[in-house]
N, CA and C of each residue as an Amber inpcrd file, in Angstrom:
protein
   747
 130.8170000 205.2850000  24.2940000 130.7430000 204.3240000  25.1890000
 128.9910000 204.0720000  25.5390000 128.9510000 202.4900000  25.2570000
 128.0740000 201.6780000  25.1660000 127.3940000 201.7800000  26.3240000
 126.5110000 201.7480000  26.8240000 125.3190000 202.0690000  27.8690000
 124.9030000 200.7530000  28.4160000 125.3910000 200.5050000  29.6630000
 125.4930000 198.9530000  30.0340000 124.4180000 198.7830000  30.2470000
 124.1160000 197.6270000  30.3460000 122.7800000 196.3920000  30.3910000
 121.8800000 196.4450000  29.6180000 122.0930000 196.7860000  28.3470000
 120.7840000 196.8890000  27.0700000 121.0760000 195.4020000  26.7740000
 119.8190000 195.4450000  25.8620000 119.1320000 194.5580000  25.3500000
 118.4940000 194.5680000  24.3060000 118.7910000 196.0460000  23.6990000
 118.9500000 195.5720000  22.3760000 118.8690000 194.8300000  21.2980000
 117.5320000 194.5700000  20.7610000 117.5560000 193.6700000  19.0050000
 117.5040000 192.3350000  19.9570000 117.1210000 191.9060000  21.5060000
 117.3940000 190.7480000  22.5720000 115.7150000 190.4380000  22.4290000
 115.0410000 188.7430000  22.3880000 114.0870000 188.4110000  22.3870000
 113.9210000 188.1580000  23.8790000 113.3640000 188.4360000  24.5550000
 112.8050000 187.6410000  25.6310000 111.8380000 186.9880000  26.2870000
 111.4200000 185.9380000  27.0040000 110.6610000 185.0450000  27.2490000
 109.9710000 184.7970000  28.4180000 109.4370000 185.8670000  28.9350000
 109.1800000 185.3780000  30.6510000 107.6730000 184.7070000  30.8180000
 107.9220000 183.4840000  31.7120000 106.8890000 183.0500000  32.3180000
 106.3400000 183.7070000  33.6340000 104.9570000 182.8980000  33.7320000
 103.8710000 183.9280000  34.7690000 104.6910000 185.3330000  34.8970000
 104.6080000 186.0460000  33.2900000 104.9690000 187.6300000  33.4880000
 104.0660000 188.2790000  33.7090000 102.4890000 187.7470000  34.0210000
 101.6870000 189.0080000  33.7650000 101.5830000 189.6750000  35.4230000
 102.3400000 189.0710000  36.3200000 102.2350000 189.2950000  37.9210000
 103.5380000 189.4860000  38.5560000 103.6510000 190.3910000  39.1860000
 104.5100000 190.0580000  40.8930000 105.8510000 190.3440000  40.0960000
 106.4730000 189.6800000  40.3100000 107.8940000 189.5010000  39.6920000
 108.1450000 189.1410000  38.1830000 107.6090000 188.6050000  37.6420000
 107.3540000 188.4160000  36.1130000 107.0470000 189.8080000  35.5300000
 105.9620000 190.3760000  36.1240000 105.2940000 191.5150000  35.5130000
 106.5710000 192.4770000  35.7050000 107.1280000 192.5650000  37.0450000
 108.5350000 194.2710000  36.9370000 109.4210000 193.2880000  36.2230000
 109.5940000 192.5600000  35.8420000 110.8270000 191.5280000  34.7070000
 110.5120000 192.0340000  33.5400000 109.5570000 191.9710000  32.7820000
 108.5260000 192.5640000  31.7750000 108.9830000 193.5370000  31.5680000
 108.9180000 194.0690000  32.8670000 109.0950000 195.7790000  31.8320000
 110.6820000 196.1460000  32.6450000 111.0620000 195.7050000  33.0570000
 112.1380000 196.3250000  33.4830000 113.8500000 195.6030000  32.2240000
 112.7360000 194.4810000  31.4150000 113.6490000 193.9250000  30.2440000
 112.8810000 195.1280000  28.8140000 111.8100000 195.0260000  29.1770000
 111.4240000 195.9720000  27.5720000 111.9080000 197.6310000  27.8000000
 112.0470000 198.1980000  29.1120000 112.9340000 199.2600000  28.9850000
 114.7440000 198.8160000  28.2500000 115.0740000 198.2780000  28.7160000
 116.6120000 198.2090000  28.5400000 116.5990000 197.5690000  26.9410000
 115.4490000 197.8070000  26.4970000 115.2310000 197.2010000  24.8900000
 114.7590000 196.2410000  24.6910000 115.1920000 194.5210000  25.3580000
 114.1240000 193.5650000  24.8050000 112.9400000 193.4880000  23.9800000
 112.4670000 193.0300000  23.3110000 111.3200000 192.0840000  22.7760000
 110.3210000 191.9080000  23.7410000 109.8570000 191.7150000  24.5530000
 109.3240000 190.7280000  25.3250000 107.8780000 189.8170000  25.4410000
 108.2760000 188.3680000  25.4500000 107.2520000 187.5460000  25.1630000
 106.4220000 187.2880000  26.5870000 105.5150000 187.6970000  27.3670000
 104.7080000 187.3450000  27.9100000 104.1220000 186.4280000  28.2960000
 104.3240000 185.2120000  28.7710000 103.5260000 183.6940000  28.5180000
 103.2240000 183.4940000  30.2180000 101.9200000 183.2770000  29.9850000
 101.2880000 183.4430000  31.1740000  99.8780000 182.7670000  31.1710000
  99.0270000 182.2500000  32.2280000  97.5710000 181.8510000  32.0700000
  96.9170000 182.5650000  32.1160000  96.6770000 183.5640000  33.0110000
  95.7970000 184.5590000  32.9430000  96.0340000 185.6500000  31.8300000
  95.4870000 186.1150000  30.8070000  95.3720000 185.8690000  29.4040000
  95.1240000 187.5890000  29.3350000  94.1380000 187.7950000  29.9900000
  93.6260000 189.3100000  30.4490000  94.1680000 190.1060000  31.1100000
  95.2940000 189.5210000  32.0410000  95.9880000 190.5830000  32.6000000
  97.7160000 190.1680000  32.0140000  97.9700000 189.2030000  31.1140000
  98.7200000 189.7040000  30.5890000  98.1370000 190.6320000  29.2650000
  97.2360000 190.6620000  28.6110000  97.5860000 191.4140000  27.3510000
  97.1410000 192.8830000  28.0530000  96.5020000 193.5190000  29.1070000
  96.7510000 194.5470000  29.6430000  97.9240000 194.7790000  29.9330000
  99.2940000 194.0800000  30.6010000 100.4850000 194.4920000  30.5060000
 100.9590000 194.7090000  29.1900000 100.8620000 193.6100000  28.3860000
 101.2250000 194.0220000  26.4880000 101.3630000 195.6110000  26.2800000
  99.7800000 195.9290000  26.5340000  99.4040000 196.9590000  26.0160000
 100.1740000 198.2790000  26.5110000 100.9380000 198.2350000  27.5860000
 101.4690000 198.6990000  27.9700000 103.2320000 199.2080000  27.5630000
 103.5250000 198.0900000  26.9130000 104.8170000 197.7470000  26.6720000
 105.1830000 197.9050000  25.0990000 105.4610000 198.6260000  24.1480000
 105.7590000 198.6760000  22.8730000 106.5650000 197.5800000  22.5450000
 106.2080000 196.5400000  22.0130000 107.2010000 195.3910000  21.0560000
 106.9260000 194.4950000  21.6960000 106.0220000 194.5790000  22.5960000
 105.4500000 192.8820000  23.3960000 104.3460000 192.2400000  22.9560000
 104.2780000 191.1410000  23.3420000 103.3360000 190.3450000  22.6310000
 103.3330000 189.0810000  24.1180000 102.4430000 188.7660000  23.4490000
 101.6520000 187.3500000  24.8460000 101.3240000 186.3530000  24.1230000
 101.4820000 184.9930000  24.9110000 101.5030000 183.5670000  25.2800000
 100.7610000 183.3410000  26.0300000  99.8030000 182.8830000  25.4710000
  98.9390000 181.8210000  26.5810000  99.8200000 180.4760000  26.8060000
  99.6380000 180.0700000  28.2630000 100.4950000 179.7070000  28.0410000
 100.9430000 178.8030000  29.5260000  99.9910000 177.6830000  29.5280000
 100.6280000 176.3610000  30.6360000 101.8290000 175.6780000  30.8150000
 102.6430000 176.6980000  31.9470000 104.2500000 175.2570000  31.2400000
 103.7400000 173.8480000  32.0220000 102.9200000 173.9270000  32.4060000
 102.5900000 172.2550000  33.2050000 102.3160000 171.2640000  32.1220000
 102.1310000 171.8450000  30.9170000 101.2120000 170.8860000  29.4570000
 102.6280000 171.1030000  28.5570000 102.9250000 170.1500000  28.3580000
 104.3460000 169.7530000  27.5940000 103.7870000 170.0390000  25.7600000
 102.2130000 169.5360000  25.7770000 102.2440000 169.9640000  24.1510000
 102.2410000 171.3920000  24.6950000 101.0820000 171.9120000  24.7920000
 101.3760000 173.4090000  25.1840000 102.4100000 174.5580000  25.0840000
 103.3920000 173.7870000  25.6510000 105.0570000 174.2070000  25.9530000
 105.4250000 174.1680000  24.3740000 105.8590000 173.2660000  24.1700000
 106.2610000 172.6350000  22.7610000 105.5000000 173.9050000  21.5810000
 104.4030000 173.7270000  21.0290000 103.4600000 174.2730000  20.4150000
 103.6380000 176.1160000  20.7510000 103.9870000 176.2450000  21.6880000
 104.4110000 177.9570000  22.3070000 105.3730000 177.9660000  21.4610000
 106.8660000 177.5640000  22.1410000 108.1650000 177.8350000  21.1860000
 108.0590000 177.4130000  20.7060000 107.8850000 176.3520000  19.5560000
 107.5730000 176.0490000  17.9880000 107.0780000 177.5780000  16.9480000
 106.5460000 178.1270000  18.0830000 105.8750000 179.0490000  17.1870000
 106.5960000 180.6730000  17.1860000 107.1310000 180.4910000  17.5630000
 108.4590000 181.8660000  17.8480000 110.0320000 181.8410000  16.7480000
 110.2600000 182.8760000  16.6970000 111.3250000 182.5760000  14.9000000
 112.9250000 183.2170000  15.8460000 112.5860000 183.7370000  16.8690000
 113.9940000 183.4420000  17.5450000 114.0490000 183.4780000  19.5400000
 114.5490000 183.5680000  20.0660000 115.2050000 183.6150000  21.2580000
 115.9840000 183.8950000  21.9660000 116.4100000 185.4690000  22.8370000
 117.8090000 185.2120000  23.2360000 117.4890000 184.7300000  24.6740000
 117.1930000 184.9870000  25.2940000 116.6530000 185.4260000  26.6140000
 115.4050000 184.6910000  27.5600000 115.1490000 183.8530000  28.2610000
 114.0230000 182.6070000  29.0260000 114.4390000 183.2560000  30.3600000
 113.3520000 183.7530000  31.0280000 113.2950000 183.6740000  32.5280000
 112.0530000 182.5720000  32.8640000 112.9080000 181.7090000  33.8700000
 112.2920000 180.6790000  34.2260000 110.9520000 181.6370000  35.5480000
 110.0360000 181.7660000  35.5280000 109.6200000 182.7840000  36.8610000
 108.5220000 181.9750000  36.6640000 107.4370000 181.2120000  36.4820000
 106.2140000 180.8170000  36.8590000 105.8690000 179.4820000  37.9740000
 105.3070000 179.7980000  39.1380000 105.5350000 179.2120000  39.9380000
 104.4690000 179.3610000  41.1490000 104.4870000 178.3830000  42.1270000
 103.0810000 178.1600000  43.0920000 103.4540000 177.8680000  44.0060000
 102.9370000 178.0970000  45.3590000 103.3490000 178.0710000  46.9540000
 102.5870000 177.0430000  47.5790000 103.1040000 176.9950000  48.2910000
 102.2810000 175.4780000  49.4690000 102.2020000 175.7740000  51.0040000
 101.6740000 175.7680000  51.9170000 102.1480000 175.4090000  53.6190000
 102.0450000 173.9340000  54.1080000 102.8750000 174.5680000  54.3370000
 102.8400000 172.5970000  55.1200000 103.8430000 172.2650000  55.7760000
 104.4210000 171.2290000  56.1540000 105.4800000 170.7260000  57.2940000
 104.7980000 168.6510000  55.9630000 106.4430000 168.0800000  56.7690000
 105.3850000 166.9940000  55.6350000 104.9380000 166.3050000  55.9880000
 104.0350000 166.0050000  57.2350000 102.7140000 165.9120000  57.3560000
 101.9700000 166.4860000  57.2240000 101.4490000 167.4950000  56.8870000
 100.7500000 168.0040000  56.6780000 100.6270000 167.9770000  54.9230000
 101.5370000 167.6010000  54.0370000 101.2300000 168.2790000  53.1550000
 100.7360000 166.9490000  51.8720000  99.8650000 166.8710000  51.2790000
  99.1490000 165.7790000  50.0220000  99.9290000 165.5210000  49.7130000
  99.8450000 164.2220000  49.0670000 100.2140000 163.6830000  47.7300000
  99.6780000 164.5050000  46.4970000  98.6580000 164.6590000  46.4250000
  98.1610000 165.2200000  45.0300000  99.1410000 166.9800000  45.1260000
  99.3290000 167.8060000  46.4340000  99.2900000 169.1860000  46.1760000
 100.6990000 169.1330000  46.4180000 101.8200000 168.0890000  46.2590000
 102.8930000 168.1200000  46.6240000 103.6830000 167.6110000  44.9670000
 103.0320000 166.7510000  44.3750000 102.9760000 166.5120000  42.4130000
 102.4540000 167.6300000  42.1030000 101.4380000 168.7180000  42.8800000
 100.9820000 169.9450000  41.8070000 102.8180000 170.7070000  41.5680000
 102.5550000 170.9880000  42.7550000 103.9390000 171.8460000  43.0550000
 105.7740000 171.4530000  42.1510000 105.6130000 169.9600000  41.9990000
 106.6970000 169.4420000  41.1340000 106.7160000 169.7690000  39.5520000
 105.1930000 169.5410000  39.4070000 104.5410000 169.6300000  38.0220000
 104.6160000 171.1800000  37.7510000 104.2880000 172.0590000  38.8160000
 104.5140000 173.9470000  38.1340000 106.0140000 174.2140000  38.3430000
 106.6250000 174.1780000  39.4020000 107.5300000 174.5770000  39.3310000
 108.6760000 174.0240000  38.8710000 108.8280000 172.6500000  38.9620000
 110.2460000 172.2030000  38.6170000 109.9290000 171.3880000  37.2190000
 108.8780000 170.5700000  36.7950000 108.4440000 170.3050000  35.3320000
 108.2330000 171.2040000  34.3150000 107.8400000 172.2670000  34.7530000
 107.7080000 173.4700000  33.6850000 108.5720000 174.1050000  33.6730000
 109.7030000 173.9810000  34.4630000 110.5080000 174.6460000  34.4820000
 111.0930000 173.7700000  32.5060000 111.3900000 172.8990000  33.5020000
 112.2980000 171.7470000  32.7400000 111.6890000 171.6780000  30.9410000
 110.2880000 171.7980000  31.1150000 109.4170000 171.4650000  29.7090000
 109.6800000 172.8420000  29.2230000 109.6950000 173.8640000  29.5900000
 109.7500000 175.3220000  28.7710000 111.3010000 175.3790000  28.6490000
 111.9610000 175.5010000  29.5500000 113.5890000 175.2400000  29.0520000
 114.3150000 174.3930000  27.7280000 113.6130000 173.0660000  27.8280000
 113.8230000 171.9300000  27.2800000 113.2300000 172.4620000  25.3550000
 112.4250000 173.0900000  25.2130000 111.5300000 172.8430000  24.0540000
 112.0540000 174.6180000  23.3820000 112.4570000 175.4770000  24.7020000
 113.3270000 176.7220000  24.0900000 114.8970000 176.6280000  23.4220000
 115.5400000 175.4510000  24.2060000 117.2310000 175.0310000  24.1890000
 117.4110000 175.2210000  22.6950000 117.1460000 174.7440000  21.4790000
 117.8340000 175.1960000  20.3900000 117.9680000 176.2090000  19.7010000
 116.4100000 177.2830000  19.7800000 116.9500000 178.5240000  20.0390000
 117.5980000 179.0550000  20.6760000 117.5890000 179.3270000  21.8300000
 118.9590000 179.9520000  22.9280000 120.1680000 180.2370000  22.7840000
 120.0270000 178.2570000  22.0740000 121.4950000 177.7800000  21.5390000
 122.0590000 178.7410000  20.3870000 121.1120000 178.7480000  19.6860000
 121.6520000 179.3120000  17.8380000 121.7220000 180.8990000  18.6040000
 121.3630000 181.5150000  19.2020000 121.4290000 182.5630000  20.0850000
 122.4440000 183.2310000  20.8270000 123.4270000 182.2060000  21.3620000
 124.6640000 181.9730000  22.5650000 123.6140000 182.5640000  23.5490000
 122.5300000 182.6000000  23.9740000 121.2090000 183.0550000  24.7890000
 121.7890000 183.0300000  26.1250000 120.8660000 183.3880000  27.3310000
 120.9110000 183.1070000  28.6750000 119.0810000 182.4920000  28.8900000
 119.3690000 181.8040000  29.9380000 118.2760000 181.7640000  31.0740000
 118.4920000 182.0500000  32.3030000 117.9090000 182.4970000  33.1760000
 117.4740000 183.1960000  34.0490000 116.7950000 181.9720000  35.0800000
 116.5690000 181.8800000  36.2300000 115.5380000 180.5950000  37.0310000
 115.0410000 181.3980000  38.0310000 114.1570000 181.7640000  38.4840000
 113.7000000 182.3310000  39.7200000 113.6740000 181.4410000  40.7230000
 114.3090000 181.3670000  41.4400000 114.5900000 180.0690000  42.5900000
 113.7620000 180.8790000  43.5050000 114.0870000 180.9570000  44.8650000
 113.8470000 180.8470000  46.5670000 115.0510000 180.7520000  47.2780000
 115.6870000 181.6210000  48.2720000 115.6920000 180.7930000  49.4830000
 115.2570000 180.0580000  50.0390000 114.0350000 179.4220000  49.9580000
 113.9380000 178.5020000  50.6290000 114.1820000 177.2870000  49.6170000
 115.3370000 177.1190000  48.4410000 115.6760000 176.1430000  47.7450000
 117.7100000 176.4630000  48.4580000 117.7440000 177.2990000  49.3130000
 119.0260000 177.5380000  49.9820000 119.1720000 177.0510000  51.2900000
 117.6870000 177.3530000  52.0390000 117.8010000 177.3080000  53.4190000
 116.4840000 176.7080000  53.5500000 116.1650000 175.6930000  54.8200000
 115.2720000 175.5280000  55.4960000 114.3360000 176.3350000  55.9240000
 112.7860000 176.3460000  55.5660000 111.9770000 177.5580000  55.9040000
 111.0210000 176.8580000  56.4280000 110.0610000 177.0540000  57.7310000
 109.2090000 176.4720000  58.2680000 108.7750000 176.0200000  57.5170000
 107.6260000 174.6650000  58.1130000 106.5660000 174.6890000  56.8770000
 106.2540000 175.0300000  55.3870000 107.0810000 174.7650000  54.6990000
 107.3720000 175.0560000  53.4360000 107.7410000 173.8910000  52.5530000
 107.7100000 172.4350000  53.0360000 108.1320000 171.0630000  52.8950000
 108.1430000 171.0880000  51.0240000 107.2940000 171.5980000  50.1160000
 107.1490000 170.8110000  49.2410000 107.8370000 172.2510000  48.4700000
 107.5150000 173.5440000  48.8380000 108.1770000 174.9020000  48.0100000
 109.1610000 174.7130000  48.0240000 109.7720000 174.4020000  49.4310000
 111.9610000 174.0850000  49.6840000 112.0900000 172.7060000  48.7510000
 111.1950000 171.7810000  48.4990000 111.7830000 170.7860000  48.0200000
 111.6490000 171.1400000  46.0130000 110.7610000 171.8080000  45.8220000
 110.5790000 172.9630000  44.4680000 111.5810000 173.3210000  44.0310000
 112.2950000 174.6320000  44.9550000 112.9580000 175.4740000  44.3770000
 114.7700000 175.3740000  44.9690000 114.9750000 174.0570000  45.7650000
 115.9000000 173.6060000  46.0850000 116.1890000 172.3080000  44.5320000
 115.5370000 172.0260000  43.7090000 115.3680000 171.3020000  42.8120000
 115.2950000 172.7030000  41.2060000 115.6980000 173.9210000  41.2850000
 115.3550000 175.0380000  40.7030000 116.7970000 175.3470000  40.7660000
 117.8220000 175.6470000  41.6280000 118.7950000 175.7560000  41.8370000
 119.7500000 174.5860000  41.7550000 119.6010000 173.2700000  41.8430000
 120.3620000 172.9830000  41.1670000 120.1680000 171.9820000  40.2770000
 119.2920000 172.5150000  39.4750000 118.8830000 172.0540000  37.9340000
 119.9060000 173.3860000  37.0640000 119.8620000 174.8500000  37.7890000
 120.5960000 175.6570000  37.2240000 121.5820000 175.1030000  36.8920000
 122.2210000 175.2280000  38.6510000 123.8870000 174.4440000  38.2490000
 124.1260000 173.8900000  37.0530000 123.2200000 172.3840000  37.0100000
 123.5770000 171.1250000  36.3600000 123.8460000 171.4410000  35.0120000
 122.8000000 172.5580000  34.1880000 122.3180000 173.2880000  32.8350000
 123.8610000 173.7230000  32.7360000 124.1070000 174.2630000  33.8340000
 125.5660000 175.8690000  33.4030000 127.0840000 175.3060000  33.2790000
 127.0470000 173.4040000  34.0670000 127.9340000 173.0480000  33.4840000
 128.0390000 172.3670000  31.8520000 126.8450000 171.8330000  31.8460000
 126.5460000 170.9010000  30.5590000 126.6460000 172.0970000  29.2650000
 126.1480000 173.3230000  29.3880000 126.2650000 174.1540000  28.4990000
 127.3530000 174.9920000  28.3540000 127.9660000 175.4690000  29.3600000
 128.9010000 176.2270000  29.1020000 129.8990000 176.5830000  28.2470000
 130.2180000 177.3740000  28.3120000 130.4460000 178.7790000  26.2890000
 129.7990000 178.6980000  25.5150000 128.1790000 177.6450000  25.8040000
 127.1660000 178.1570000  24.8160000 126.4420000 179.0630000  24.9150000
 125.8060000 179.0480000  26.4910000 124.4650000 179.2010000  26.8570000
 125.1650000 179.4140000  28.3560000 124.5760000 180.5560000  28.7840000
 124.5680000 180.9200000  30.0980000 123.3740000 180.2840000  30.9220000
 123.6560000 180.1860000  31.8120000 122.3260000 179.7280000  33.1300000
 122.3660000 180.1900000  34.4500000 121.3660000 180.9910000  35.0800000
 121.8750000 181.3530000  36.2120000 120.2410000 181.3170000  36.8970000
 120.2260000 181.3500000  38.6520000 119.3310000 181.6400000  39.3520000
 119.1420000 182.6270000  40.2910000 118.4160000 183.0370000  40.2760000
 118.1870000 184.1450000  41.3230000 117.1330000 183.2720000  42.8250000
 117.7810000 184.2500000  43.7080000 116.9560000 183.7890000  45.1440000
 116.0440000 184.6190000  46.4100000 115.2270000 184.8070000  45.8270000
 114.6630000 186.3100000  46.2770000 114.1590000 185.8360000  47.7670000
 114.0360000 186.9500000  49.1890000 113.6760000 186.6570000  49.7360000
 112.0080000 186.4030000  50.0510000 111.6130000 186.8840000  50.8120000
 110.1490000 186.7250000  50.7200000 109.9650000 188.4750000  49.6110000
 109.4680000 188.6110000  48.8520000 108.9290000 189.9320000  48.3450000
 107.2710000 190.3450000  48.3160000 106.9430000 191.5820000  48.3220000
 105.5130000 191.8100000  48.3700000 104.7140000 192.0030000  46.8330000
 104.5600000 190.9090000  46.8510000 103.5250000 190.4510000  45.3280000
 102.1520000 189.6980000  45.2520000 101.5420000 189.8250000  44.3020000
 100.6030000 188.6850000  44.3750000 100.3630000 187.5110000  44.9190000
 101.6490000 187.0060000  45.3410000 101.5960000 185.6380000  45.4520000
 101.3890000 185.7970000  46.8640000 102.5400000 186.3870000  47.3930000
 102.1460000 186.9150000  49.4240000 101.1950000 187.1820000  49.4090000
 100.7200000 188.4620000  48.5980000  98.9570000 188.5520000  49.1540000
  98.2660000 187.5280000  49.6640000  98.4870000 186.5000000  48.0700000
  97.3550000 185.0350000  48.1100000  97.8620000 184.4930000  49.0280000
  98.4980000 183.8070000  49.3550000  99.4910000 183.3210000  50.9720000
  98.1940000 183.6170000  51.8180000  98.6590000 185.3030000  52.2050000
  97.4480000 185.6630000  53.5310000  96.6080000 185.4080000  52.9460000
  95.2760000 185.4920000  52.0480000  94.2180000 186.0050000  52.0170000
  94.0630000 183.8320000  51.9400000  94.6550000 183.4500000  51.8310000
  94.0270000 182.0890000  52.1040000  94.6310000 181.4650000  53.9220000
  95.6190000 181.5900000  53.9700000  95.9080000 181.0680000  55.4710000
  95.8010000 182.0860000  56.2900000  96.2730000 182.9000000  56.1890000
  95.7030000 184.4030000  57.4660000  95.1150000 185.3140000  57.5230000
  93.9880000 185.0980000  56.6210000  92.7460000 185.7640000  56.3650000
  92.5380000 186.8910000  57.5610000  92.2030000 185.9020000  58.4260000
  91.6940000 186.7640000  60.0530000  93.3020000 187.9730000  60.4490000
  94.4530000 187.6700000  60.3610000  95.3590000 188.1450000  60.8690000
  96.4390000 188.7490000  60.5200000  95.8480000 189.4370000  58.5960000
  96.8010000 189.2690000  57.3960000  98.1570000 190.5370000  57.6990000
  97.9290000 191.7990000  58.9180000  98.4540000 192.4780000  59.3730000
  99.8470000 192.0740000  60.2470000  98.9740000 191.4700000  61.0050000
 100.2840000 190.3410000  61.7520000 101.2690000 190.1150000  61.0810000
 100.4830000 189.0620000  60.1910000 101.5140000 188.2670000  59.7370000
 102.1580000 188.9030000  58.7320000 101.5800000 189.7670000  57.8930000
 102.6900000 190.8240000  57.1260000 104.1830000 191.2640000  57.9780000
 103.3680000 192.1410000  58.9340000 104.7610000 192.1630000  59.9910000
 105.4610000 191.5470000  60.2040000 105.2360000 190.0260000  60.3680000
 105.9520000 189.2510000  60.5290000 106.8470000 189.4180000  59.1350000
 106.6730000 188.9450000  57.8040000 106.6890000 188.6720000  56.7640000
 108.2690000 189.6170000  56.1600000 107.7120000 190.7940000  56.8590000
 108.9080000 191.9320000  56.7930000 109.6050000 191.8550000  57.5640000
 109.9940000 191.2590000  59.1660000 110.6930000 191.5750000  59.7570000
 111.6720000 190.4990000  59.5000000 111.2340000 189.1910000  59.0120000
 111.6680000 187.8830000  58.5320000 112.9270000 188.6130000  57.8710000
 113.5150000 189.2010000  56.8460000 114.7090000 190.0680000  56.4800000
 115.3170000 191.1400000  57.1330000 116.3390000 190.8190000  57.6110000
 117.3300000 191.4790000  59.2430000 117.1340000 193.1340000  58.3030000
 117.2730000 193.3200000  57.1840000 116.6640000 194.7080000  56.3870000
 115.4500000 195.5120000  57.1780000 114.9050000 194.2810000  57.3970000
 113.1470000 194.6000000  57.9050000 112.4090000 194.9730000  57.8810000
 112.3120000 194.6630000  55.6910000 111.1410000 194.5180000  54.8940000
 111.2740000 193.2760000  54.6220000 110.2560000 193.5260000  52.8960000
 110.4540000 192.4970000  52.0960000 110.6410000 193.7160000  51.0390000
 111.0820000 192.2710000  50.2720000 111.8940000 193.0410000  48.8150000
 110.6470000 193.2740000  48.1470000 110.8480000 194.2060000  47.0220000
 109.9070000 194.5210000  45.6780000 110.1960000 194.2210000  44.4410000
 109.4690000 193.5090000  44.1730000 109.4830000 193.0190000  42.8440000
 110.3070000 193.8830000  41.4210000 110.4470000 194.6520000  41.4640000
 111.3180000 195.7890000  40.5030000 112.8800000 195.9280000  41.3480000
 112.6870000 195.2770000  42.3850000 114.8540000 195.0520000  42.6250000
 115.1900000 193.7620000  42.4560000 113.7560000 192.8490000  42.4050000
 114.2750000 191.1690000  41.3990000 114.7050000 191.4650000  40.7670000
 113.3720000 191.9640000  39.7880000 113.4030000 192.3660000  38.0920000
 115.1720000 192.7970000  37.6980000 115.4970000 194.1070000  38.4100000
 117.3260000 195.1000000  38.1410000 117.9040000 193.4020000  38.2370000
 118.2170000 192.5060000  39.0240000 119.0230000 191.5400000  39.3250000
 118.6870000 190.7830000  37.8590000 117.6200000 190.4300000  38.1310000
 117.5590000 189.6990000  36.4760000 117.6480000 190.3620000  35.2950000
 117.6060000 191.4420000  35.5930000 118.5440000 192.3510000  33.8860000
 120.0820000 192.3670000  34.0700000 120.1020000 192.2550000  35.0170000
 121.8680000 191.9430000  35.2990000 122.4770000 190.8550000  34.7810000
 121.8260000 189.9060000  34.8720000 122.2710000 188.5310000  34.7060000
 121.9330000 188.1420000  33.1420000 121.2920000 189.1600000  32.4250000
 120.9260000 189.0230000  30.9240000 121.4990000 189.6080000  30.0380000
 122.2800000 190.8090000  30.8470000 123.0870000 191.8350000  30.1270000
 124.4480000 190.9520000  29.5850000 124.7040000 191.8550000  28.6240000
 126.4780000 191.4030000  28.4170000 127.6410000 191.3410000  29.1970000
 126.6520000 192.9520000  30.3800000 128.0790000 193.6510000  31.4140000
 127.7980000 191.7360000  32.5250000 127.2140000 190.3440000  32.3180000
 126.9430000 189.2460000  33.2340000 127.7500000 188.6130000  32.7210000
 128.3360000 188.9760000  31.3180000 128.7240000 187.5760000  30.1940000
 129.8210000 186.5290000  31.5460000 130.6250000 186.4960000  32.5060000
 131.7980000 185.6320000  32.9870000 129.8890000 185.5410000  34.3410000
 129.5400000 185.5320000  33.9000000 128.2230000 185.0350000  35.5000000
 127.5930000 183.9520000  35.3680000 127.8490000 182.4100000  35.0250000
 127.5060000 181.2530000  34.8330000 127.0900000 180.2070000  35.9230000
 126.0680000 179.6970000  36.3330000 125.6440000 178.1500000  37.2620000
 125.9710000 179.1200000  38.8850000 125.5720000 180.2880000  38.7310000
 125.3610000 180.7530000  40.1780000 123.9640000 181.1090000  40.2330000
 123.9750000 181.1560000  41.5520000 122.2230000 181.0610000  42.5870000
 122.6980000 182.7360000  43.2000000 121.8820000 183.6560000  42.9450000
 122.3540000 184.5120000  43.5850000 121.0120000 185.2550000  44.7440000
 121.6190000 185.4960000  45.6160000 120.4690000 185.4570000  46.8220000
 120.6060000 187.3660000  46.4890000 119.1480000 187.6090000  46.9080000
 118.7260000 189.0400000  46.6820000 117.6750000 188.7920000  47.7160000
 117.9090000 188.9810000  49.3340000 116.8350000 188.1530000  50.2950000
 116.8980000 189.5000000  51.8130000 117.6820000 190.6760000  51.7320000
 117.7430000 191.6330000  52.5440000 118.5570000 191.0370000  53.9170000
 119.5450000 190.1150000  53.3170000 119.9100000 189.3830000  54.7000000
 119.7750000 187.8450000  55.1890000 118.4390000 187.9060000  54.5920000
 118.0510000 187.0030000  54.9420000 119.5500000 185.7450000  55.7100000
 119.8660000 185.0190000  54.1480000 120.8360000 183.6300000  54.3040000
 121.8340000 184.4000000  55.0820000 122.3820000 185.4050000  55.3810000
 123.5620000 185.9840000  55.9550000 122.8950000 185.4960000  57.5180000
 122.1880000 185.1230000  58.1410000 121.9300000 185.0490000  59.4920000
 122.4140000 183.6970000  59.8080000
């Protein structure tokens, strides 16, 4: 009997793959037998991770740079799996959000996903592969003072569903929507916006999930692994929450 959730012989590219959910996803897919390509603009960190994952490689990649994305993908022999994970955040309501900051989030979180997906599509279609986009519960419900972030993650969910319809039967496209996950992304948020009350705000972040804690990167990565596997062949166009019950309230 075949071992489930294996990716032997598959090549997977993970954007934002050097830290947080991206790093955990690289590790999970590599353990499942995939040859992972760690795409990140932090080359030293990506190289350090690659040294721990046999058969992996590194792409220095700014997903918001069209020419760089096209050139990087053009150099790949094959691609079976694309995980669009690269993203940035911003705190503020509509009145507090500067145009430049709003446009920056759109550029990385939405345009970056578009550019990478468009460049990868010929290889993914040739492999009858799959795409997993990393969204957020912020793309499904309103989160206080996350105006720009909610807008971009809502777009990720909508684009996931649209591509699943366009490419049904040829390519699977799904989205994972995590709640708050304990990652360097969250630590950076605490450092920037709550430097003098980190412990208090961290406790609040834990508490806003009904289960009473933040998620762990490996938990999100294991859901990504499932969606990439043959066991998920009937799953496409889904936005799967993994949020400790947040959206159930």
